[in-house]
Tab-separated table of C-alpha atoms in Angstrom:
chain	number	residue	atom	x	y	z
A	259	ALA	CA	0.000	0.000	0.000
A	260	ILE	CA	2.875	2.372	0.750
A	261	TYR	CA	4.412	1.574	-2.632
A	262	LEU	CA	1.118	2.238	-4.433
A	263	GLU	CA	0.679	5.550	-2.620
A	264	GLN	CA	4.144	6.603	-3.775
A	265	LYS	CA	3.461	5.645	-7.388
A	266	LEU	CA	-0.126	6.875	-7.805
A	267	GLU	CA	-0.848	10.579	-8.112
A	268	ASP	CA	-3.555	12.181	-5.979
A	269	PHE	CA	-3.971	9.238	-3.599
A	270	ASP	CA	-3.799	9.360	0.175
A	271	ARG	CA	-3.133	6.224	2.231
A	272	TYR	CA	-4.641	5.598	5.618
A	273	ALA	CA	-3.543	2.522	7.547
A	274	THR	CA	-4.924	1.100	10.762
A	275	ASP	CA	-1.389	0.237	11.919
A	276	ASP	CA	-0.290	3.863	11.469
A	277	ILE	CA	-3.343	5.150	13.320
A	278	ARG	CA	-2.741	2.762	16.233
A	279	THR	CA	0.809	4.129	16.473
A	280	GLN	CA	-0.373	7.760	16.203
A	281	LEU	CA	-2.855	7.161	19.016
A	282	GLY	CA	-0.074	5.737	21.183
A	283	PHE	CA	-1.440	2.207	21.408
A	284	LYS	CA	1.206	-0.241	22.541
A	285	ARG	CA	-0.647	-3.479	21.740
A	286	TYR	CA	-3.526	-4.489	19.526
A	287	SER	CA	-6.927	-4.773	21.150
A	288	LYS	CA	-10.195	-5.372	19.341
A	289	TYR	CA	-11.675	-2.717	21.635
A	290	GLN	CA	-9.593	-0.086	19.798
A	291	ASN	CA	-11.073	-0.979	16.419
A	292	GLU	CA	-14.035	1.397	16.446
A	293	LYS	CA	-11.860	4.382	17.327
A	294	VAL	CA	-9.142	3.390	14.837
A	295	PHE	CA	-11.494	2.736	11.917
A	296	SER	CA	-13.573	5.832	12.670
A	297	LEU	CA	-10.470	8.012	12.488
A	298	MET	CA	-9.346	6.280	9.302
A	299	TYR	CA	-12.729	6.857	7.647
A	300	GLN	CA	-12.829	10.469	8.862
A	301	ASN	CA	-9.471	11.072	7.198
A	302	ALA	CA	-10.584	9.232	4.057
A	303	SER	CA	-13.744	11.365	3.894
A	304	ALA	CA	-11.648	14.525	3.902
A	305	SER	CA	-9.544	13.191	1.010
A	306	LEU	CA	-12.572	12.055	-0.975
A	307	ALA	CA	-14.173	15.467	-0.459
A	308	GLN	CA	-11.107	16.925	-2.211
A	309	ASP	CA	-11.572	14.475	-5.132
A	310	LYS	CA	-8.490	12.525	-4.130
A	311	GLY	CA	-8.206	8.769	-4.302
A	312	VAL	CA	-7.899	6.866	-1.065
A	313	ILE	CA	-5.980	3.728	-0.150
A	314	LEU	CA	-7.332	2.050	2.973
A	315	ASP	CA	-4.627	-0.229	4.331
A	316	ALA	CA	-6.130	-2.668	6.805
A	317	THR	CA	-6.999	-6.285	7.408
A	318	TYR	CA	-10.599	-6.550	6.290
A	319	ALA	CA	-11.399	-10.083	7.421
A	320	VAL	CA	-15.158	-9.644	7.747
A	321	SER	CA	-17.703	-8.363	5.283
A	322	ALA	CA	-19.263	-5.862	7.698
A	323	ARG	CA	-15.987	-3.987	8.055
A	324	ARG	CA	-15.516	-3.897	4.267
A	325	GLN	CA	-19.116	-2.754	3.826
A	326	ARG	CA	-18.385	0.345	5.876
A	327	ALA	CA	-15.638	1.255	3.381
A	328	TYR	CA	-17.953	0.525	0.441
A	329	ASN	CA	-20.620	2.786	1.943
A	330	LEU	CA	-18.119	5.589	2.432
A	331	ALA	CA	-17.121	5.403	-1.229
A	332	SER	CA	-20.760	5.307	-2.281
A	333	ASP	CA	-21.488	8.450	-0.249
A	334	PHE	CA	-18.907	10.271	-2.391
A	335	GLY	CA	-19.927	8.621	-5.667
A	336	ALA	CA	-16.579	6.855	-5.819
A	337	ASP	CA	-15.802	3.419	-7.164
A	338	VAL	CA	-13.944	0.915	-5.011
A	339	LEU	CA	-10.984	-1.167	-6.070
A	340	LEU	CA	-10.479	-3.950	-3.567
A	341	ILE	CA	-7.116	-5.641	-3.948
A	342	GLU	CA	-6.878	-8.829	-1.939
A	343	PHE	CA	-3.193	-9.582	-1.467
A	344	CYS	CA	-2.663	-13.257	-0.761
A	345	CYS	CA	0.032	-15.882	-0.404
A	346	SER	CA	0.340	-19.343	1.074
A	347	GLU	CA	-0.172	-19.787	4.793
A	348	GLY	CA	3.458	-20.794	5.191
A	349	GLN	CA	4.696	-17.670	3.444
A	350	ALA	CA	2.377	-15.431	5.479
A	351	LYS	CA	3.643	-16.916	8.728
A	352	ARG	CA	7.292	-16.605	7.633
A	353	ARG	CA	6.710	-12.919	6.847
A	354	MET	CA	5.100	-12.365	10.237
A	355	LYS	CA	8.024	-13.912	12.081
A	356	VAL	CA	10.546	-11.463	10.566
A	357	ARG	CA	8.589	-8.302	11.346
A	358	LYS	CA	10.405	-5.726	13.432
A	359	LYS	CA	10.253	-6.015	17.192
A	360	ASN	CA	7.829	-3.937	19.233
A	361	GLU	CA	9.820	-1.069	20.713
A	362	GLY	CA	7.172	0.570	22.843
A	363	LEU	CA	4.463	1.473	20.339
A	364	TYR	CA	2.200	-0.694	18.234
A	365	THR	CA	3.795	-2.855	15.550
A	366	PRO	CA	2.083	-5.546	13.452
A	367	PRO	CA	2.097	-8.905	15.229
A	368	LYS	CA	4.942	-11.396	14.917
A	369	ASN	CA	2.927	-14.160	16.576
A	370	THR	CA	1.534	-16.485	13.903
A	371	ARG	CA	-1.454	-17.399	16.073
A	372	VAL	CA	-2.877	-14.072	14.902
A	373	TYR	CA	-2.932	-15.474	11.359
A	374	ASN	CA	-4.978	-18.441	12.600
A	375	LYS	CA	-7.515	-16.134	14.270
A	376	VAL	CA	-7.935	-14.029	11.134
A	377	ARG	CA	-8.274	-17.164	9.012
A	378	GLU	CA	-11.102	-18.409	11.259
A	379	GLN	CA	-12.990	-15.101	10.856
A	380	TRP	CA	-12.291	-14.660	7.143
A	381	GLN	CA	-15.289	-13.968	4.910
A	382	ASP	CA	-14.643	-14.079	1.164
A	383	PRO	CA	-14.932	-10.634	-0.467
A	384	ILE	CA	-16.561	-12.254	-3.511
A	385	ASP	CA	-19.741	-12.448	-1.432
A	386	ASP	CA	-19.663	-8.645	-1.074
A	387	LEU	CA	-20.054	-8.084	-4.804
A	388	VAL	CA	-23.747	-8.995	-4.963
A	389	ASN	CA	-24.922	-5.816	-3.218
A	390	ASN	CA	-22.067	-3.498	-4.225
A	391	PRO	CA	-21.973	-2.840	-7.977
A	392	HIS	CA	-19.401	-0.058	-7.491
A	393	VAL	CA	-16.808	-2.533	-6.174
A	394	THR	CA	-14.060	-3.986	-8.351
A	395	LEU	CA	-12.228	-6.991	-6.908
A	396	ILE	CA	-8.895	-8.419	-7.945
A	397	ARG	CA	-6.639	-10.861	-6.136
A	398	TYR	CA	-2.874	-10.662	-6.257
A	399	ASP	CA	-0.714	-13.590	-5.195
A	400	THR	CA	2.468	-12.014	-3.863
A	401	GLU	CA	4.428	-15.260	-4.203
A	402	THR	CA	3.690	-15.876	-7.879
A	403	SER	CA	2.868	-12.316	-9.041
A	404	PHE	CA	-0.399	-13.688	-10.447
A	405	PHE	CA	-3.518	-11.521	-10.715
A	406	GLN	CA	-6.996	-12.949	-10.704
A	407	ASP	CA	-9.671	-10.598	-12.024
A	408	ILE	CA	-12.843	-11.303	-10.064
A	409	ARG	CA	-14.864	-8.313	-11.264
A	410	ILE	CA	-13.634	-5.196	-12.995
A	411	ASN	CA	-15.830	-2.165	-13.512
A	412	GLU	CA	-15.037	-0.479	-16.805
A	413	ARG	CA	-14.991	2.956	-15.108
A	414	ILE	CA	-11.759	2.110	-13.315
A	415	LYS	CA	-10.202	-0.412	-15.693
A	416	GLY	CA	-7.391	2.069	-16.456
A	417	LEU	CA	-6.512	2.297	-12.757
A	418	VAL	CA	-6.592	-1.495	-12.434
A	419	ASP	CA	-4.241	-1.859	-15.403
A	420	LYS	CA	-1.883	0.775	-13.994
A	421	ILE	CA	-1.737	-0.957	-10.608
A	422	LYS	CA	-1.137	-4.330	-12.220
A	423	GLY	CA	1.762	-2.813	-14.145
A	424	LEU	CA	3.227	-1.387	-10.946
A	425	LEU	CA	2.992	-4.652	-9.024
A	426	ILE	CA	4.260	-7.118	-11.611
């Protein structure tokens, strides 16, 4: 997400991890989520009001949390490009284990049990498409650099192609 923000013009990135750090949280707690996501969406609203694109960088395991982002985009008449980055479970856990150590403020978890919890909650974003015609969904396998086009709205096909070119 950081890389895409650097390469795309007129896009702002808002990440739950960054917001947790800004708020001074030392550890993750699900009780922080409402405050963290509310601040992220408040910031995103300000960017959308200025006709800027927005990158929301978060783990969206459940449909209800994604739906809140879809509704925000809809309120501004914006299309949504949902990029689901994926890899094998083994690769995900290896990446988690080499994350930097917590030095006082929030850092993404190194403990791979977190992966297991997210996997148990995971709801496939494909199910979201039925009620959200303004949502484009692609999957990108970070191990193989393979894209899977699930649904692409013609209005943002140029953006999708640009992002694919940046990631391959």
